[in-house]
PDB file of C-alpha atoms and ligand atoms in Angstrom:
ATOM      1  CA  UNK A1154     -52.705  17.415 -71.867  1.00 73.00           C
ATOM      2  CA  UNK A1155     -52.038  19.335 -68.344  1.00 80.00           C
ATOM      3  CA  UNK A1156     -53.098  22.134 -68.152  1.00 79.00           C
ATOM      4  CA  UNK A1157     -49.842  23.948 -66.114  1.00 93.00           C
ATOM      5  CA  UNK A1158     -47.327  22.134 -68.418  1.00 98.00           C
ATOM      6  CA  UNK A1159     -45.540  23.637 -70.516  1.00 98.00           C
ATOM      7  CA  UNK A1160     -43.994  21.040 -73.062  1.00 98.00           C
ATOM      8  CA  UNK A1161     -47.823  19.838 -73.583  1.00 98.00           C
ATOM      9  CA  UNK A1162     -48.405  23.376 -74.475  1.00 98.00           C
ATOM     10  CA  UNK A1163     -45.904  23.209 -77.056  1.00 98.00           C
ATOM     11  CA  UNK A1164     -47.540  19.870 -77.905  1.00 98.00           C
ATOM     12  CA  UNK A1165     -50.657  21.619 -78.199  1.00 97.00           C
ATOM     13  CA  UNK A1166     -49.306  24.768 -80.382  1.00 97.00           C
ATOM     14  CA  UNK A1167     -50.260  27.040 -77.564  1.00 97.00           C
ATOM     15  CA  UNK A1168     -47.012  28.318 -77.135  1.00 97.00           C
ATOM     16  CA  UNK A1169     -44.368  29.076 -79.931  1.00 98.00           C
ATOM     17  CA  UNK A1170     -41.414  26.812 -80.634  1.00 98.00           C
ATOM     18  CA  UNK A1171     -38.897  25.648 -82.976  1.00 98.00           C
ATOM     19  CA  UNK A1172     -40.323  22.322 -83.920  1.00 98.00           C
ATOM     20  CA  UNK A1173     -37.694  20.248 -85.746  1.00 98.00           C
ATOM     21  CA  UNK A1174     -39.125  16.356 -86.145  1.00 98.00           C
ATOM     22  CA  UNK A1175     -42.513  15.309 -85.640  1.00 98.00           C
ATOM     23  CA  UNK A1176     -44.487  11.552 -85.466  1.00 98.00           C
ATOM     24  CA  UNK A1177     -47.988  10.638 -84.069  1.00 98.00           C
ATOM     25  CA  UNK A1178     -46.486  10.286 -81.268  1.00 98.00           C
ATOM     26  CA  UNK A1179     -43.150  12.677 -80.493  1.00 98.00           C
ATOM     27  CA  UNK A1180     -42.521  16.022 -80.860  1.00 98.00           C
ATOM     28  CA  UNK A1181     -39.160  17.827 -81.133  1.00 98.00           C
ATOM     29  CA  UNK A1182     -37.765  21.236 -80.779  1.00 99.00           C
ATOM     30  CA  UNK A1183     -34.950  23.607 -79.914  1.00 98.00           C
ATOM     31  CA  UNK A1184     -34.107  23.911 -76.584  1.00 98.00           C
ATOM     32  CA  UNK A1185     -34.597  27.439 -75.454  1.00 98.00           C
ATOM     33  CA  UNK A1186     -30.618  27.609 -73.652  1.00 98.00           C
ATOM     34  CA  UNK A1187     -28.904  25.723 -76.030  1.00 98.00           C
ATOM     35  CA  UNK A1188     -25.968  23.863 -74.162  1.00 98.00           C
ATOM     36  CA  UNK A1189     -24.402  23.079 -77.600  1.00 98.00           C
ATOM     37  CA  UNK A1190     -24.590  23.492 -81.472  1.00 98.00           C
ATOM     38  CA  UNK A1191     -27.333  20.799 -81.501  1.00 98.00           C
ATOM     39  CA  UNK A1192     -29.599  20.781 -78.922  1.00 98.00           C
ATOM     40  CA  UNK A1193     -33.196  19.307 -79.229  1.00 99.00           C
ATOM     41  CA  UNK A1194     -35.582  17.795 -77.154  1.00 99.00           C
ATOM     42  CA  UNK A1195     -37.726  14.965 -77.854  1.00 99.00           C
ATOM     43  CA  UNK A1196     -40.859  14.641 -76.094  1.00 98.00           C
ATOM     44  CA  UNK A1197     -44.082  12.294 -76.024  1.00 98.00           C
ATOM     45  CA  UNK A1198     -47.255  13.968 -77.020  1.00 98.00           C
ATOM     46  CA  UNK A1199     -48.900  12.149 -74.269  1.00 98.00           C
ATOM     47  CA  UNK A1200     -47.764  14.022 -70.759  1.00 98.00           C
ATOM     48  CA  UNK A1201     -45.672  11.522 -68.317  1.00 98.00           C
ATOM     49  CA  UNK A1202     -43.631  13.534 -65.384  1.00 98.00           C
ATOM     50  CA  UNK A1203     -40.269  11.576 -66.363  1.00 98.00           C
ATOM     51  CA  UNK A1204     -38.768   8.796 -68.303  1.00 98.00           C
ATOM     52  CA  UNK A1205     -39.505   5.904 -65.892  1.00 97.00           C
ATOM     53  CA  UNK A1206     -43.489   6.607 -65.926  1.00 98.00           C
ATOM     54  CA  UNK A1207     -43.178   6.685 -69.652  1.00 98.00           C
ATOM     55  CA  UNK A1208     -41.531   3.259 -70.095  1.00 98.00           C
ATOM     56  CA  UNK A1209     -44.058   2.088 -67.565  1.00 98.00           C
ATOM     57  CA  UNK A1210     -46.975   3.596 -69.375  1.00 98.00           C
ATOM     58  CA  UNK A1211     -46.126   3.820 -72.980  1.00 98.00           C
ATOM     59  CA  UNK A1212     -43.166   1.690 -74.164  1.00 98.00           C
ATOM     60  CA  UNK A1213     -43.647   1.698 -77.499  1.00 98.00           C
ATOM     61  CA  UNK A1214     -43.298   5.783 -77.117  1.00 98.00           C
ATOM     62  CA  UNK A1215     -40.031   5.474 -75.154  1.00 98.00           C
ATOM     63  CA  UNK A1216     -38.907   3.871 -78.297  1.00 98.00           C
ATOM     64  CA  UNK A1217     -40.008   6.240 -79.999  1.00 98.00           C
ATOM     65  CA  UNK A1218     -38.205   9.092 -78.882  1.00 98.00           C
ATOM     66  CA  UNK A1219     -34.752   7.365 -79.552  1.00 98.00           C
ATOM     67  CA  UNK A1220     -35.905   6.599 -83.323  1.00 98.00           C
ATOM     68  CA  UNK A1221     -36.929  10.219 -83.586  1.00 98.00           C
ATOM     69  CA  UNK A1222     -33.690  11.377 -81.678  1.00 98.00           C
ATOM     70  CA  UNK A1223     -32.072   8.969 -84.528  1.00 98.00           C
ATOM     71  CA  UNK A1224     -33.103  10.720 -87.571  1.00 98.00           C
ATOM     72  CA  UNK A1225     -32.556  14.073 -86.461  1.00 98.00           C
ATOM     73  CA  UNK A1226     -29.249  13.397 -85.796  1.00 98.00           C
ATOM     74  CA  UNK A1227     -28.798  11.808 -89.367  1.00 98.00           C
ATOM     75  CA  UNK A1228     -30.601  14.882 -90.572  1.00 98.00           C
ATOM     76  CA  UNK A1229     -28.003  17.453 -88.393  1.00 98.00           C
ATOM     77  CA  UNK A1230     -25.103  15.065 -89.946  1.00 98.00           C
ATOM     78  CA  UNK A1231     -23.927  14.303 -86.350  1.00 98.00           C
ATOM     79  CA  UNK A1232     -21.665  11.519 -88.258  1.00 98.00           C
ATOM     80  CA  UNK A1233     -19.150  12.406 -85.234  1.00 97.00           C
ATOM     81  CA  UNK A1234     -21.108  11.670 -82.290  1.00 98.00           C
ATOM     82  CA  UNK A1235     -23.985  13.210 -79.744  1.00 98.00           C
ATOM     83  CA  UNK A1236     -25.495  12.295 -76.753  1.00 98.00           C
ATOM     84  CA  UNK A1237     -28.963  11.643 -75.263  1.00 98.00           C
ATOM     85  CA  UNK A1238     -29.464  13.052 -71.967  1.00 98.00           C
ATOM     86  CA  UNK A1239     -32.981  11.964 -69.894  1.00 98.00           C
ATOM     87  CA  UNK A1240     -32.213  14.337 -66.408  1.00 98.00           C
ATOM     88  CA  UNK A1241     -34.802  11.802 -63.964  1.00 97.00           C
ATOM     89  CA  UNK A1242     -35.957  13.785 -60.357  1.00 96.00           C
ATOM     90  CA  UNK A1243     -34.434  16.657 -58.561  1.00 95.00           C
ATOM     91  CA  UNK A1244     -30.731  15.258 -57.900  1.00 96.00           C
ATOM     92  CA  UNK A1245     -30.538  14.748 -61.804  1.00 97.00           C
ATOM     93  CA  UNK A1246     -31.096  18.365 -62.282  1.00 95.00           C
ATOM     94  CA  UNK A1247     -34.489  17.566 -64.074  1.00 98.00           C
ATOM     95  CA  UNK A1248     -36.676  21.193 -64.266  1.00 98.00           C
ATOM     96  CA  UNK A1249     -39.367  20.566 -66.414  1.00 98.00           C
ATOM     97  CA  UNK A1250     -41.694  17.634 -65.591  1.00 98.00           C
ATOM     98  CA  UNK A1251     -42.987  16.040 -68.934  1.00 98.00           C
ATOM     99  CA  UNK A1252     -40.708  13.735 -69.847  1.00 98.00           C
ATOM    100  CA  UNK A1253     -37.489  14.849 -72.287  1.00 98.00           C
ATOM    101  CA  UNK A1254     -34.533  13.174 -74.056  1.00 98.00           C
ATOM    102  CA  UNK A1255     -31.945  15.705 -74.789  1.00 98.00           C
ATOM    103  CA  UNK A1256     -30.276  15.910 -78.050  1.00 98.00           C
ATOM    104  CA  UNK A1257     -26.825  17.367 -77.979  1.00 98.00           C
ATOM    105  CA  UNK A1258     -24.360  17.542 -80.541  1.00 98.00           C
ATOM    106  CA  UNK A1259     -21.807  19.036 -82.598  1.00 98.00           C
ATOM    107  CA  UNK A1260     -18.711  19.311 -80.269  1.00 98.00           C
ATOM    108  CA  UNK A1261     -16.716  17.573 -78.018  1.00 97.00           C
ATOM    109  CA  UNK A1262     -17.912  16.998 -74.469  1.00 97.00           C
ATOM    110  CA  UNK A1263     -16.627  15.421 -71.478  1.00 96.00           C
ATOM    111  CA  UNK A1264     -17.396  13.161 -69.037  1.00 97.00           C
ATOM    112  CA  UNK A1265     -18.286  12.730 -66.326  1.00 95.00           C
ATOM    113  CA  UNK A1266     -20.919  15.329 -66.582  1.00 92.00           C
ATOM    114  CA  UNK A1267     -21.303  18.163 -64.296  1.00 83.00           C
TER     115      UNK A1267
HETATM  116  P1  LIG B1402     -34.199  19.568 -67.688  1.00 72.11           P
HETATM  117  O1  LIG B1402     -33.305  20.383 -66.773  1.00 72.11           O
HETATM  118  O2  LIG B1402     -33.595  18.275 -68.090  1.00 72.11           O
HETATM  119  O3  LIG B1402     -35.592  19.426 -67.107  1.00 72.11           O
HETATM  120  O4  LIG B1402     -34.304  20.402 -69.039  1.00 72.11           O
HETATM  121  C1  LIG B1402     -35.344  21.304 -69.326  1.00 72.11           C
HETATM  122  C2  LIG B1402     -34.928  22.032 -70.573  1.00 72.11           C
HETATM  123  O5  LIG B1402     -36.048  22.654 -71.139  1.00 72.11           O
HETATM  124  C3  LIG B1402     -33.870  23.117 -70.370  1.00 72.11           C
HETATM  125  O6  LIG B1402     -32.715  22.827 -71.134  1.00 72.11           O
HETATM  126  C4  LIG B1402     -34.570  24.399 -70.832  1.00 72.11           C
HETATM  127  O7  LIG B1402     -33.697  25.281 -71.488  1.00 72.11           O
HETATM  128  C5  LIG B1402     -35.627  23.847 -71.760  1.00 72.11           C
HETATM  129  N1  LIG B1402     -36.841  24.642 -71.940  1.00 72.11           N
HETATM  130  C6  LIG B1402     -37.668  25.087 -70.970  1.00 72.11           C
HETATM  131  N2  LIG B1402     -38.707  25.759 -71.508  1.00 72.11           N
HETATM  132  C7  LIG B1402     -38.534  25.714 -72.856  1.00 72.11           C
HETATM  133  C8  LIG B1402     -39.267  26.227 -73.964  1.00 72.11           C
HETATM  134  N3  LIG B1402     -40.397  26.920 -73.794  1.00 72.11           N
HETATM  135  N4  LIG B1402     -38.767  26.019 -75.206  1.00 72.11           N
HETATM  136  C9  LIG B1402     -37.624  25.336 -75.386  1.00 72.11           C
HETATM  137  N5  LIG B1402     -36.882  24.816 -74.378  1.00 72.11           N
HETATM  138  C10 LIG B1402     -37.327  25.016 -73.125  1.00 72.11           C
END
């Protein structure tokens, strides 16, 4: 937990949000702007700034948070498609620094992305 963050305070129920899919180790929820029909993120319980600290730190997590990403998809019946988005450092547009896998889903999209 740290302190300032505000995904572990989600973690932590200290803050209110739409949890969808929870393990021992991920938590998921509704993202606040929703950028499409479906959109989730999955997060580690334990804090890492960004993807690449949590596949150096906790592997086994960062597999985690594709199984998770996985069944709620199955569960949203996303039979047509989504996509998992992991924004890294500031040129990647990344805003909120514990670690997040977008879910997105539900219509088209295009590519490359913006
Ligand atoms: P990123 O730009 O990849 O760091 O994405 C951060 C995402 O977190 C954005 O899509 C925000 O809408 C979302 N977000 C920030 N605060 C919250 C919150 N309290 N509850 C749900 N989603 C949030």
């Amino acid at each position: 937990m740290t302190d300032d963050c505000i995904f572990c305070k989600i973690v932590a129920g200290e803050i209110p949000a739409e949890i969808v899919h929870e393990s021992d180790t991920t938590v998921a929820f509704r993202d606040m702007s929703p950028q499409a029909p479906t959109h989730v993120l999955v997060i580690p319980r334990s804090h890492y700034p960004n993807a690449a600290a949590l596949a150096a730190g906790e592997p086994a997590t960062a597999a985690h948070l594709f199984d998770a990403a996985r069944a709620i998809a199955e569960q949203a019946g996303l039979d047509k498609g989504y996509r998992l988005v992991l924004n890294t450092g500031e040129d990647a547009h990344q805003t909120v620094f514990h670690v997040h896998m977008h879910l997105l889903g539900g219509r088209p999209m295009g590519w490359p992305p913006g």
